[in-house]
Short mmCIF file of C-alpha atoms and ligand atoms in Angstrom, two decimals:
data_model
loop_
_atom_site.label_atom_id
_atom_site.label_comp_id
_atom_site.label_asym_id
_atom_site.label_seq_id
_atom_site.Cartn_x
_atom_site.Cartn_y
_atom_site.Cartn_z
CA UNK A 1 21.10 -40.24 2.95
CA UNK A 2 19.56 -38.45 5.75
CA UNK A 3 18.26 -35.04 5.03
CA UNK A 4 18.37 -32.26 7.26
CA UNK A 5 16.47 -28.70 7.62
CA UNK A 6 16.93 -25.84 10.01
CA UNK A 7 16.17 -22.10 9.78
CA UNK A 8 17.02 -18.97 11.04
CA UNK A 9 18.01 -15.17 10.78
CA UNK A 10 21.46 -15.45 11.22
CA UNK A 11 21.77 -11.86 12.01
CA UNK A 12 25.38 -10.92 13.29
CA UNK A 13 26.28 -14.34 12.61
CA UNK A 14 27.54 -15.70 16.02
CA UNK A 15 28.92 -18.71 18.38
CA UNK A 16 25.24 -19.55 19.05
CA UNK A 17 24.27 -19.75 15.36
CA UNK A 18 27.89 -21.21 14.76
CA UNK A 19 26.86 -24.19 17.32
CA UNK A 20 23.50 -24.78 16.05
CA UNK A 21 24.45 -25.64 12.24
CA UNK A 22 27.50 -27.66 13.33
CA UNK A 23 25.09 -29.61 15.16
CA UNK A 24 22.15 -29.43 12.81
CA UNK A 25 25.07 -31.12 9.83
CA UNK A 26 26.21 -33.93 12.43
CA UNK A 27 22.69 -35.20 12.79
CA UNK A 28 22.48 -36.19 8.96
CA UNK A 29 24.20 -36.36 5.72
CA UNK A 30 22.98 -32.71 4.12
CA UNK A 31 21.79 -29.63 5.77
CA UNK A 32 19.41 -27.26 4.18
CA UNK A 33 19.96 -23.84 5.82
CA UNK A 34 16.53 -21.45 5.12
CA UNK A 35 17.59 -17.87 5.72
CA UNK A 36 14.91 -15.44 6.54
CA UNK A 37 14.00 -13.16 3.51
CA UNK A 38 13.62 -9.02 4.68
CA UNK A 39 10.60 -9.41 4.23
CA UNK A 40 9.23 -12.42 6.27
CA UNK A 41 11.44 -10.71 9.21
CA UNK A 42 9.77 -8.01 9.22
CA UNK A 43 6.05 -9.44 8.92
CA UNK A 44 6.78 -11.74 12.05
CA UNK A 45 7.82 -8.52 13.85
CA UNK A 46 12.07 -8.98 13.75
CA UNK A 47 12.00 -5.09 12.22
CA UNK A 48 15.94 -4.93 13.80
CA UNK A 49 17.90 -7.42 11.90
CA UNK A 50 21.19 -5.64 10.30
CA UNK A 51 22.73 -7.39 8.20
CA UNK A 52 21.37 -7.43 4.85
CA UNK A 53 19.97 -10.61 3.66
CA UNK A 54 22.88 -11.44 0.91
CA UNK A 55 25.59 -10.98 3.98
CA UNK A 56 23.72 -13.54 6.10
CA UNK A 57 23.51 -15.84 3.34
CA UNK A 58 27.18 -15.31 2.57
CA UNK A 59 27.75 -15.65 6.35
CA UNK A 60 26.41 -19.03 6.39
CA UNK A 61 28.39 -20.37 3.56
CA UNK A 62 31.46 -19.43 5.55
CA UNK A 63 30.31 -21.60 8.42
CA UNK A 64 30.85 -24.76 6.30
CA UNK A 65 28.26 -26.15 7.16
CA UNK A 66 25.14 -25.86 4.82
CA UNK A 67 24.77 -28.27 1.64
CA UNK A 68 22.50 -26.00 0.54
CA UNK A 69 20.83 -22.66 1.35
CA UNK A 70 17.59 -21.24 0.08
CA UNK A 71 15.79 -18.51 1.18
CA UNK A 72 12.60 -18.48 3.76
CA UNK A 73 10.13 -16.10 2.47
CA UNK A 74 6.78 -16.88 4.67
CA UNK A 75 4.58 -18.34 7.08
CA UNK A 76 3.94 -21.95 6.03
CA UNK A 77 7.12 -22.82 3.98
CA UNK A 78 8.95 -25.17 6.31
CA UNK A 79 5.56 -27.83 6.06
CA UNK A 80 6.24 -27.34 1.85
CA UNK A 81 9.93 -27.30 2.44
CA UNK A 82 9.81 -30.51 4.12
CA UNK A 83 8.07 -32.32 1.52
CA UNK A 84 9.70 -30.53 -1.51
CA UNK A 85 13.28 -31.59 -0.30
CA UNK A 86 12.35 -35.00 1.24
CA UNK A 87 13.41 -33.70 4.96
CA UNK A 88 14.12 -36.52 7.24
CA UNK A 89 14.82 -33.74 10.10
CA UNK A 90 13.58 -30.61 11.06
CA UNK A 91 15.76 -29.22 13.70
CA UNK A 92 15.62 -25.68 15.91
CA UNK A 93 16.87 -24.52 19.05
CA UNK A 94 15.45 -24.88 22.11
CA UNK A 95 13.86 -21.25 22.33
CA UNK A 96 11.35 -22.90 20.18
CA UNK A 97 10.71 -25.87 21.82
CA UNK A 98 7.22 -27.01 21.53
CA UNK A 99 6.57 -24.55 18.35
CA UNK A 100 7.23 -26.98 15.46
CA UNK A 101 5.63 -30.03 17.29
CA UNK A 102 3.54 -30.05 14.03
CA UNK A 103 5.69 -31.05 11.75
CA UNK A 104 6.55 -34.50 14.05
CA UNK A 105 3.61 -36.03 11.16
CA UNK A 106 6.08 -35.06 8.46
CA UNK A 107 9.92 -35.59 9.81
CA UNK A 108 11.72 -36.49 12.95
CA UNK A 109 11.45 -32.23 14.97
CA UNK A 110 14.63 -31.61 16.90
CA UNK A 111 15.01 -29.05 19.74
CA UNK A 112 18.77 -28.58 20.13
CA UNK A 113 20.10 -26.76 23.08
CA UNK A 114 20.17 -23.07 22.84
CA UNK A 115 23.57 -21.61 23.51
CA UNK A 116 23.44 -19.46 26.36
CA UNK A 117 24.80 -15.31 27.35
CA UNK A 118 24.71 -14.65 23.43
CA UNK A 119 22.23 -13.37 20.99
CA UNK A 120 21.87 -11.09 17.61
CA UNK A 121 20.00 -8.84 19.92
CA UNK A 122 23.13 -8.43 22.55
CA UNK A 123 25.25 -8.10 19.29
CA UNK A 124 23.35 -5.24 17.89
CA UNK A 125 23.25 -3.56 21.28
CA UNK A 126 26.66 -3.38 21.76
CA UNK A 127 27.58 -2.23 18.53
CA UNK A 128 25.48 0.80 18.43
CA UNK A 129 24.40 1.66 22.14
CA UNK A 130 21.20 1.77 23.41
CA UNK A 131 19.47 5.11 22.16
CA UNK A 132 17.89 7.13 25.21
CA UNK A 133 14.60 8.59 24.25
CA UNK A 134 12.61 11.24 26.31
CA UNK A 135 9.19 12.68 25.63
CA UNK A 136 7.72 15.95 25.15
CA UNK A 137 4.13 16.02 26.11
CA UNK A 138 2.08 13.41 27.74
CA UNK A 139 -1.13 12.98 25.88
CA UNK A 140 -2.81 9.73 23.83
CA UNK A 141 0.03 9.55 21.51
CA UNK A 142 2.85 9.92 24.11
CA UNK A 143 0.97 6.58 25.86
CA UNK A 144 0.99 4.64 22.94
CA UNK A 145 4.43 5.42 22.23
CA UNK A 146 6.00 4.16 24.98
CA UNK A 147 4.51 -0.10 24.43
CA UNK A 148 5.83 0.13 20.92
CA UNK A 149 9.10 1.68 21.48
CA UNK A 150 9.68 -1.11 23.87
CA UNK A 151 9.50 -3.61 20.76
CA UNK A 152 12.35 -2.10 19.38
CA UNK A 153 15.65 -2.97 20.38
CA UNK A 154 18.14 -0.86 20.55
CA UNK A 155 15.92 2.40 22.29
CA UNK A 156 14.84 2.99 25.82
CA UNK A 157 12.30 5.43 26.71
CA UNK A 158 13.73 6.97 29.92
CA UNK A 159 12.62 10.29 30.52
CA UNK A 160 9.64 12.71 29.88
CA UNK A 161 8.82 16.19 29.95
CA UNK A 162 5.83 18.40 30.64
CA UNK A 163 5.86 22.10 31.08
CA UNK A 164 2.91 21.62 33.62
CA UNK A 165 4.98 19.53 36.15
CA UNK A 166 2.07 17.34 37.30
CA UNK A 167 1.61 15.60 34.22
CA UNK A 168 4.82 15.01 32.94
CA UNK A 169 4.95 12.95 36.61
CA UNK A 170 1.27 11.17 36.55
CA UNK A 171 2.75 9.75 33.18
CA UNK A 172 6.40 9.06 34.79
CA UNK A 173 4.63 7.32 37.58
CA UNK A 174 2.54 5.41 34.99
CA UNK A 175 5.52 3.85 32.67
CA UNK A 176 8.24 4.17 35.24
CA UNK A 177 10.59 6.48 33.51
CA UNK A 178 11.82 10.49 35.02
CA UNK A 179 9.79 13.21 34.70
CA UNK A 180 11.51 16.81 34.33
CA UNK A 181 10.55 20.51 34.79
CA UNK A 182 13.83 21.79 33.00
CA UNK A 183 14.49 21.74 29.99
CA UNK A 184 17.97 21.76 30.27
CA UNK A 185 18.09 18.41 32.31
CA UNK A 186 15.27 17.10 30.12
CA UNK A 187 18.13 17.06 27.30
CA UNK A 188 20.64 15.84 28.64
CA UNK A 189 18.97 12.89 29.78
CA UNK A 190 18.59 11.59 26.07
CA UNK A 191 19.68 11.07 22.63
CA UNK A 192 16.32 11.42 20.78
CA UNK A 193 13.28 13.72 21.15
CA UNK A 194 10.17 12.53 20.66
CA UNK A 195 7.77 15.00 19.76
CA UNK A 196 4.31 14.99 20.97
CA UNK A 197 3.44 18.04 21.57
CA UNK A 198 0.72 20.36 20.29
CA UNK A 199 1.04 20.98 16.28
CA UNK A 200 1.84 24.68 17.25
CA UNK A 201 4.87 23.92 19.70
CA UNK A 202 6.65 21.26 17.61
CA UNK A 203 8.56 24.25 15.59
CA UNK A 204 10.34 25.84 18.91
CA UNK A 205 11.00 22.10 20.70
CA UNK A 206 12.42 20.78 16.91
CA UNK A 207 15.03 23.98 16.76
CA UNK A 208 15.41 23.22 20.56
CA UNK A 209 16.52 20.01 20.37
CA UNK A 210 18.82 20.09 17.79
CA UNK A 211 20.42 23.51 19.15
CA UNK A 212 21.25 20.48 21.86
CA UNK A 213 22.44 17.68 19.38
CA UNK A 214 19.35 15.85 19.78
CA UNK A 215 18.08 13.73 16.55
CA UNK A 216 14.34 14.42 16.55
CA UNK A 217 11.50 12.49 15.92
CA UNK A 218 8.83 14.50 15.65
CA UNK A 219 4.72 13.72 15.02
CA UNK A 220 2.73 14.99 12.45
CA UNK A 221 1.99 18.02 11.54
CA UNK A 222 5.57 18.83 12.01
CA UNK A 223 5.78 22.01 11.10
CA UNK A 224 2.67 24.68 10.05
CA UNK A 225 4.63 26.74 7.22
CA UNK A 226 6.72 25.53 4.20
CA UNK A 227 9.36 28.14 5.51
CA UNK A 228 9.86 26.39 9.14
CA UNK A 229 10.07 23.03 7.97
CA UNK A 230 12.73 24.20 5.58
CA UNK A 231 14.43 25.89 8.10
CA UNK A 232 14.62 22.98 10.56
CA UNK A 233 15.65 20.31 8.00
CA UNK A 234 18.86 22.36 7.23
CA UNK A 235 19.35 22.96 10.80
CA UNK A 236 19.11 19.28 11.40
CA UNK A 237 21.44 18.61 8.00
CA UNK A 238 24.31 21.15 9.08
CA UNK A 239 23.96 19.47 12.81
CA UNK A 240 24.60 16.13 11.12
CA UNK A 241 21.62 14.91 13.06
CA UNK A 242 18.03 12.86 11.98
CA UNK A 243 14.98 14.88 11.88
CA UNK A 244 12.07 12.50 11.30
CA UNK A 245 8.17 12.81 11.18
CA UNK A 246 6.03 10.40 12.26
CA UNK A 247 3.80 9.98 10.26
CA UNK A 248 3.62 5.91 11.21
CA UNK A 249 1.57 4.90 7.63
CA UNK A 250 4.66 5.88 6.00
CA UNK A 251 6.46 3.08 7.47
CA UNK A 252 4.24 0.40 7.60
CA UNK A 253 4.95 -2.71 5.49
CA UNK A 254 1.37 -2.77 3.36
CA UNK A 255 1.65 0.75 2.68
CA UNK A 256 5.05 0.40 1.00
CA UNK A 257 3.92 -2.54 -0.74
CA UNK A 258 0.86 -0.89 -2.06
CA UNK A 259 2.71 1.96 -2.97
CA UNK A 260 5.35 0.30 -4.55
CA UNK A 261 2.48 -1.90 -6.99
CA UNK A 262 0.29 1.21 -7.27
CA UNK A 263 3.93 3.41 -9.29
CA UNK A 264 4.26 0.53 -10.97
CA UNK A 265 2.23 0.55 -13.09
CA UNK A 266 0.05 -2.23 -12.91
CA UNK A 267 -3.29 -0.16 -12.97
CA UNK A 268 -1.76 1.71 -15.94
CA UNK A 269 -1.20 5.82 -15.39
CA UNK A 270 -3.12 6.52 -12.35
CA UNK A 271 -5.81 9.65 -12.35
CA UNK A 272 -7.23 9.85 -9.05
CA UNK A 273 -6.20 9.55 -5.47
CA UNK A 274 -8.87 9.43 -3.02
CA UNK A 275 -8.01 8.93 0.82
CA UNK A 276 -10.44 9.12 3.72
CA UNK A 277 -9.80 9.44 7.29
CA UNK A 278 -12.14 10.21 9.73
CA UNK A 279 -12.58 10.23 13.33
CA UNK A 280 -15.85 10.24 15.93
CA UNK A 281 -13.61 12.53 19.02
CA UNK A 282 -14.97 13.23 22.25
CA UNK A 283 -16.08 17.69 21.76
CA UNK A 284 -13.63 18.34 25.05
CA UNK A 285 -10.59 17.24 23.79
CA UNK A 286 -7.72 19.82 22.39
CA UNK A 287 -8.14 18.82 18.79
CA UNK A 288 -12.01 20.37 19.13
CA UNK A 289 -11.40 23.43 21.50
CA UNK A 290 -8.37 25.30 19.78
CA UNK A 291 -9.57 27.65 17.43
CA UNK A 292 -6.47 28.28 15.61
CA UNK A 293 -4.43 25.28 15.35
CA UNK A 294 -7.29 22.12 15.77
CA UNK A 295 -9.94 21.15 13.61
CA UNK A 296 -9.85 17.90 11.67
CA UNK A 297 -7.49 18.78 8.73
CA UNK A 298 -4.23 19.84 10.71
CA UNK A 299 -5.19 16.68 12.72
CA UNK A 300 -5.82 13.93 9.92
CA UNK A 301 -4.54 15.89 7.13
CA UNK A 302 -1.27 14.61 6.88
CA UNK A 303 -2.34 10.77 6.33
CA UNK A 304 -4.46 11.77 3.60
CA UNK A 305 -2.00 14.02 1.39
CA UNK A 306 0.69 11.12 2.29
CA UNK A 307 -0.39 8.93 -1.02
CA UNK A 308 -1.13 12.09 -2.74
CA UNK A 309 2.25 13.11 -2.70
CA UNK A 310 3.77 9.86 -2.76
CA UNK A 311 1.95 8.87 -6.23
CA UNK A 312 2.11 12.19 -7.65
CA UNK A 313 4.91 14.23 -6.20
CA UNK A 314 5.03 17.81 -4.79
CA UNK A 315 3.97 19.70 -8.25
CA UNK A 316 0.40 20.34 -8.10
CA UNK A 317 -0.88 22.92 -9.94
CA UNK A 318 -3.71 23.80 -7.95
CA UNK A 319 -5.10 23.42 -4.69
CA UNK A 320 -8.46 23.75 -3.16
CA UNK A 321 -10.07 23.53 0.17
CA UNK A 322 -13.84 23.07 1.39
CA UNK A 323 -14.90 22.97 5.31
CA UNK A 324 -17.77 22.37 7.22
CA UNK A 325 -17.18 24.55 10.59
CA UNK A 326 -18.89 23.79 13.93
CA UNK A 327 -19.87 27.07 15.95
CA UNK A 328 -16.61 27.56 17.21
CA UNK A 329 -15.28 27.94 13.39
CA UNK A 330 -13.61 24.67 13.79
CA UNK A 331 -13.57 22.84 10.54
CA UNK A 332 -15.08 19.38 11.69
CA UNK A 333 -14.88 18.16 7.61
CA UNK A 334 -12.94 18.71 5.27
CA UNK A 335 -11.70 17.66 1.68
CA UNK A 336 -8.70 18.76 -0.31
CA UNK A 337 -8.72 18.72 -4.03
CA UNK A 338 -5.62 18.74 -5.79
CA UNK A 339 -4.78 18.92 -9.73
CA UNK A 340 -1.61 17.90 -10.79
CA UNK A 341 -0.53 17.78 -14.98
CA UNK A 342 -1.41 14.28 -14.92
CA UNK A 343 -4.59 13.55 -12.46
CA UNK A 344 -6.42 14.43 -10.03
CA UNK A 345 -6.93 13.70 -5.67
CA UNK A 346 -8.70 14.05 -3.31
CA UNK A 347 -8.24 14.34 0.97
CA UNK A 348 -11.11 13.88 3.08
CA UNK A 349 -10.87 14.87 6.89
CA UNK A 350 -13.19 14.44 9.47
CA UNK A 351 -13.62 14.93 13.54
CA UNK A 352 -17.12 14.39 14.36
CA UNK A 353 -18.19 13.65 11.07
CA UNK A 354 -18.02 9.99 10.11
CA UNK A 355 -17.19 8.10 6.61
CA UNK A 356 -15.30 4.88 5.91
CA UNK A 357 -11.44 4.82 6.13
CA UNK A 358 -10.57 4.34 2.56
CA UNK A 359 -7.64 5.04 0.05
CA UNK A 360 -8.72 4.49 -3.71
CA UNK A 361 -6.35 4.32 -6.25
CA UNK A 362 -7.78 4.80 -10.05
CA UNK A 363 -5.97 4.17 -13.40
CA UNK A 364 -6.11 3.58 -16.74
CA UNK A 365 -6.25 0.19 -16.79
CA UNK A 366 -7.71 -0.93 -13.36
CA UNK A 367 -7.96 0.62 -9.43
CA UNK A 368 -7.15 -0.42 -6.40
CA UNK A 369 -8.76 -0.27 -2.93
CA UNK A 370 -7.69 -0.49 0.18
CA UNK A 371 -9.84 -2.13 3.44
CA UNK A 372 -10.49 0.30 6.12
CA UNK A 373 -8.33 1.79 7.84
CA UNK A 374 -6.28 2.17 4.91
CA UNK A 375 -3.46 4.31 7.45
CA UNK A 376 -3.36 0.23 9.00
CA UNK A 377 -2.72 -1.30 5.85
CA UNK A 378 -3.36 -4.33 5.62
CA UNK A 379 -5.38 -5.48 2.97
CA UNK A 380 -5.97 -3.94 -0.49
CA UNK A 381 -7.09 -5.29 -4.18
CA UNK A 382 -6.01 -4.54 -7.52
CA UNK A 383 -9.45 -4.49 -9.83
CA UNK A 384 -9.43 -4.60 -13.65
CA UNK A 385 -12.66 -4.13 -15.82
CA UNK A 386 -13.60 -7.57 -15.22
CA UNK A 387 -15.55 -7.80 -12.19
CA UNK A 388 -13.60 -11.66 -11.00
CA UNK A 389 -10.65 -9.97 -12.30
CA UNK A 390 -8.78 -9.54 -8.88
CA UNK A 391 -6.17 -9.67 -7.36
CA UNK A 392 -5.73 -9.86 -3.18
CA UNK A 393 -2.74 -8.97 -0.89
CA UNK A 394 -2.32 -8.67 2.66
CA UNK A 395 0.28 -7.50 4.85
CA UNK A 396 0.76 -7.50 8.90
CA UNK A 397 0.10 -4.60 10.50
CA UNK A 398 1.37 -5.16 14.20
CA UNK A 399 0.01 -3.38 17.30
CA UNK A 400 -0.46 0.72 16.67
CA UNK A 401 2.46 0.60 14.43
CA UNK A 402 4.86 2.88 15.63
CA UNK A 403 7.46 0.11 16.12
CA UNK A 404 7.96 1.11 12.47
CA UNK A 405 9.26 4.50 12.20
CA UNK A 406 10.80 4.09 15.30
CA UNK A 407 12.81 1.16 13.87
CA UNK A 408 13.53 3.61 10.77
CA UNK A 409 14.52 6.06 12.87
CA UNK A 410 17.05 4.05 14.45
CA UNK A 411 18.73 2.27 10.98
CA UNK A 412 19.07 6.30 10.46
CA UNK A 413 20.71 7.33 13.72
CA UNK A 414 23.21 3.81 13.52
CA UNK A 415 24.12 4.88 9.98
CA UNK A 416 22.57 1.54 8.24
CA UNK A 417 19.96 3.51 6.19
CA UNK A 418 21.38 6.61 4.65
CA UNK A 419 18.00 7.33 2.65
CA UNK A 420 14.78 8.32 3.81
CA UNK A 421 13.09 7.42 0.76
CA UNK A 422 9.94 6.10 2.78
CA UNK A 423 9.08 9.97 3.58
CA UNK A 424 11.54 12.38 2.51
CA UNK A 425 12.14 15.74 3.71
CA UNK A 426 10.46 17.50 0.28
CA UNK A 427 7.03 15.21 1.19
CA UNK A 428 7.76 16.90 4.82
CA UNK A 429 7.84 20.05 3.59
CA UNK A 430 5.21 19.93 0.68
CA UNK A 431 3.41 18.59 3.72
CA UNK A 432 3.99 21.91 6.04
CA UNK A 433 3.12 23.65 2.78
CA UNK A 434 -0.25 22.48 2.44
CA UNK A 435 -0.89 23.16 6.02
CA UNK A 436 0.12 26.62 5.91
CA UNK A 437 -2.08 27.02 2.67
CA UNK A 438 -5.37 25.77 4.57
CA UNK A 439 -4.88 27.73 7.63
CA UNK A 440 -4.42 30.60 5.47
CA UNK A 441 -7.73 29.60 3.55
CA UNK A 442 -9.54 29.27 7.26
CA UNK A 443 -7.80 33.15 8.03
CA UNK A 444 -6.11 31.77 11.10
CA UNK A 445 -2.72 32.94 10.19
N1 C2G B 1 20.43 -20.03 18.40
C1 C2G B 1 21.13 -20.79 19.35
N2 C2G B 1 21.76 -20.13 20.34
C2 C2G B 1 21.75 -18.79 20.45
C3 C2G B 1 21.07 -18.04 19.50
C4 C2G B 1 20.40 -18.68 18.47
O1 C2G B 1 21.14 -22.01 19.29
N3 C2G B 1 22.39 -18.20 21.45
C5 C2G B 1 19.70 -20.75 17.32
C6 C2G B 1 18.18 -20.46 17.30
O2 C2G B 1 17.51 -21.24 18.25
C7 C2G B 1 17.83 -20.82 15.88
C8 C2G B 1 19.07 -20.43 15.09
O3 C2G B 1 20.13 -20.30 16.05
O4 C2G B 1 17.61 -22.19 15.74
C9 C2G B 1 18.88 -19.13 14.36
O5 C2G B 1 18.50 -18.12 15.29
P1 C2G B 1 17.91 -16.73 14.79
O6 C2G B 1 18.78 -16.17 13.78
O7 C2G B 1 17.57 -15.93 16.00
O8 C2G B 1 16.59 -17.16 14.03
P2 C2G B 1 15.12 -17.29 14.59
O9 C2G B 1 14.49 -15.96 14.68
O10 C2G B 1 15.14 -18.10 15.83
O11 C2G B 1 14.37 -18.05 13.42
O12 C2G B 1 11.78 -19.34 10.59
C10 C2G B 1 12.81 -18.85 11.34
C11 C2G B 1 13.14 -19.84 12.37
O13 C2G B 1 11.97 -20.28 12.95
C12 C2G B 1 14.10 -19.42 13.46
#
């Protein structure tokens, strides 16, 4: 009996696929089908795929042709795969031609001819439409926006505005996309706002955007006061629209995985959240020179409380702030300390001031730590009182990350996630909360 293997995503299950396992069956006696786990998708980067991973199972069983079907969870299966079935052929399409040459020393490797003019990724575009997204603002973030939004499929960055005209068309020139003056024409030349303004304008362009049935993505801080970021999550609810923040850690794959092992349980009841971010910045930038709204806390603050609130929830009982100020009264360093019933956290800031990029996790029966940066995750260990008793896991973390929540964003907009459970609108507004307390604290509101 000749054995046969193939794998795939088998997202929107189509003629192409269709072709490929007909022809993967007639070259042997019984085809193994290895369907892409949610998971291994999205580590090698595939963060569109839409149908869930029991419909694409179920999707393949309809085909007819699969023996057997089993699940493809990681890097470095197929080689195991191979050997654990008995595979006398591994077989592909021809996209991957040259790819799986290394498996030649273990079965016969066969490229079979791609079917041409269709693909999951023309599927999903013409089911939900391409998304138009313009730009407010034009600084750091705005450039590394555009790259990772043009992973994502599904979006197109088109348009950009600036209210100082000359920038908003240096940076059109640069990623060859419009550049607008008006506002008016700036909206209607999208479907989603991306935010990247200064922290203190992101209130009036939010309410803005969804007075024009924009959905809104919007960066972090989003809002300054508990009572704004109330206000514009009903607006956005009654509008029937998606407000987002970005805050990207919030969507990255290690985070939710630590996060997810950290409530748990597996460290016991946890007592102390520690995160660290910190940042050397050049003294001219905006971040350093505004007097009310910069300063390294309403810059970094929002990674740091992002565990705190995630682990703990939005009930603290008290809440404490201590800066160090440079002569401008610009807090440079700063750490939070929050109580809650159960434990305790901390959030350490920094712009000009230095430390290592850490998140620290500590229980009752063990802690774990995270590799700086921890807002990259990618690497973290579980420790238990025994010093070699350890445990190790490591997630991708691709590019600057933003692909992420801008891949979250979308699911939300095409109606495939209904939940933002990965940062809701009460850790938004707990957020805009704790904002509004430090500024207060500082006296600059
Ligand atoms: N395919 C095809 N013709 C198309 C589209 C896809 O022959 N028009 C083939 C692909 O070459 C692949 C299979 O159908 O062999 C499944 O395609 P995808 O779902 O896109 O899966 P892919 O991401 O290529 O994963 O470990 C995963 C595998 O390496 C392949």
């Amino acid at each position: 009996m000749i054995k046969v293997i193939t794998y795939g995503t088998f997202d929107l299950l189509h003629e192409g696929h269709y072709r490929l396992l007909q022809r993967a069956k007639q070259l042997g006696d019984y085809l193994i089908v290895g369907v892409t786990s949610e998971e291994y998708d999205q580590a090698r980067g595939k963060l569109n795929v839409m149908d869930s991973l029991m419909t694409r199972i179920e999707n393949v069983k309809k085909t007819g042709f699969a023996d057997e079907i089993i699940v493809e969870e990681s890097q470095g299966q197929k080689f195991q795969d191979i050997q654990k079935y008995g595979i006398d052929i591994f077989t592909v399409g021809s996209d991957w031609i040259g790819q799986f040459d290394y498996l030649k020393d273990y079965c016969k490797v066969v490229y079979l001819d791609r079917t041409k003019n269709i693909s999951s990724t023309m599927l999903r575009t013409k089911r939900t439409s391409i998304q138009r997204i313009g730009i407010i603002g034009t600084g750091r973030i705005a450039n590394r926006f555009i790259p990772e939004a043009m992973l994502v499929s599904g979006v197109n960055t088109q348009s950009v505005y600036n209210p100082h005209i000359e920038n908003a068309q240096l940076f059109a020139n640069k990623w060859e996309i419009d550049a607008y003056e008006d506002l008016e024409e700036f909206y209607n030349s999208l479907d989603i706002v991306y935010i990247a303004s200064p922290h203190e304008t992101h209130y009036k362009y939010i309410k803005q955007a969804l007075e024009h049935k924009k959905h809104v993505l919007c960066e972090k801080p989003m809002c300054l006061s508990k009572v704004q970021s109330e206000e514009v999550f009903k607006l956005a609810m009654e509008k029937d629209l998606v407000l987002f923040e970005g805050i990207k850690t919030a969507y990255c794959p290690g985070f939710i995985k630590l996060l997810g092992i950290a409530c748990g349980g597996i460290i016991g009841n946890i007592k102390d959240v520690e995160a660290c971010f910190t940042k050397l910045e050049d003294d001219n930038n905006r971040e350093l020179k505004d007097k009310k709204y910069g300063g390294s806390f309403t810059e970094l603050g929002s990674y740091c409380l992002l565990p705190i609130l995630k682990i703990y929830g939005h009930d603290y009982e008290d809440i404490r702030f201590e800066t160090i100020c440079d002569a401008n009264g610009i807090d440079i360093y700063t750490k939070v300390y929050l109580r809650y019933p159960n434990g305790l956290a901390t959030a350490k800031c920094g712009l000009g001031v230095k430390s290592e990029g850490k998140l620290l996790i500590s229980g009752t029966r063990g802690y774990i730590t995270t590799e700086a940066p921890w807002w990259k995750t990618s690497y973290f260990e579980i420790h238990r009182e025994r010093p070699d008793d350890v445990e190790r896991f490591s997630e991708r973390f691709l590019g600057d990350g933003l692909r992420y929540e801008i891949s979250d964003l979308l699911s939300m907009i095409n109606g495939d996630k209904k939940k933002d459970f990965k940062l809701t609108r009460g850790d938004s507004v707990a957020m805009a909360g704790i904002m509004e307390a430090f500024l207060k604290s500082q006296g600059r509101i």
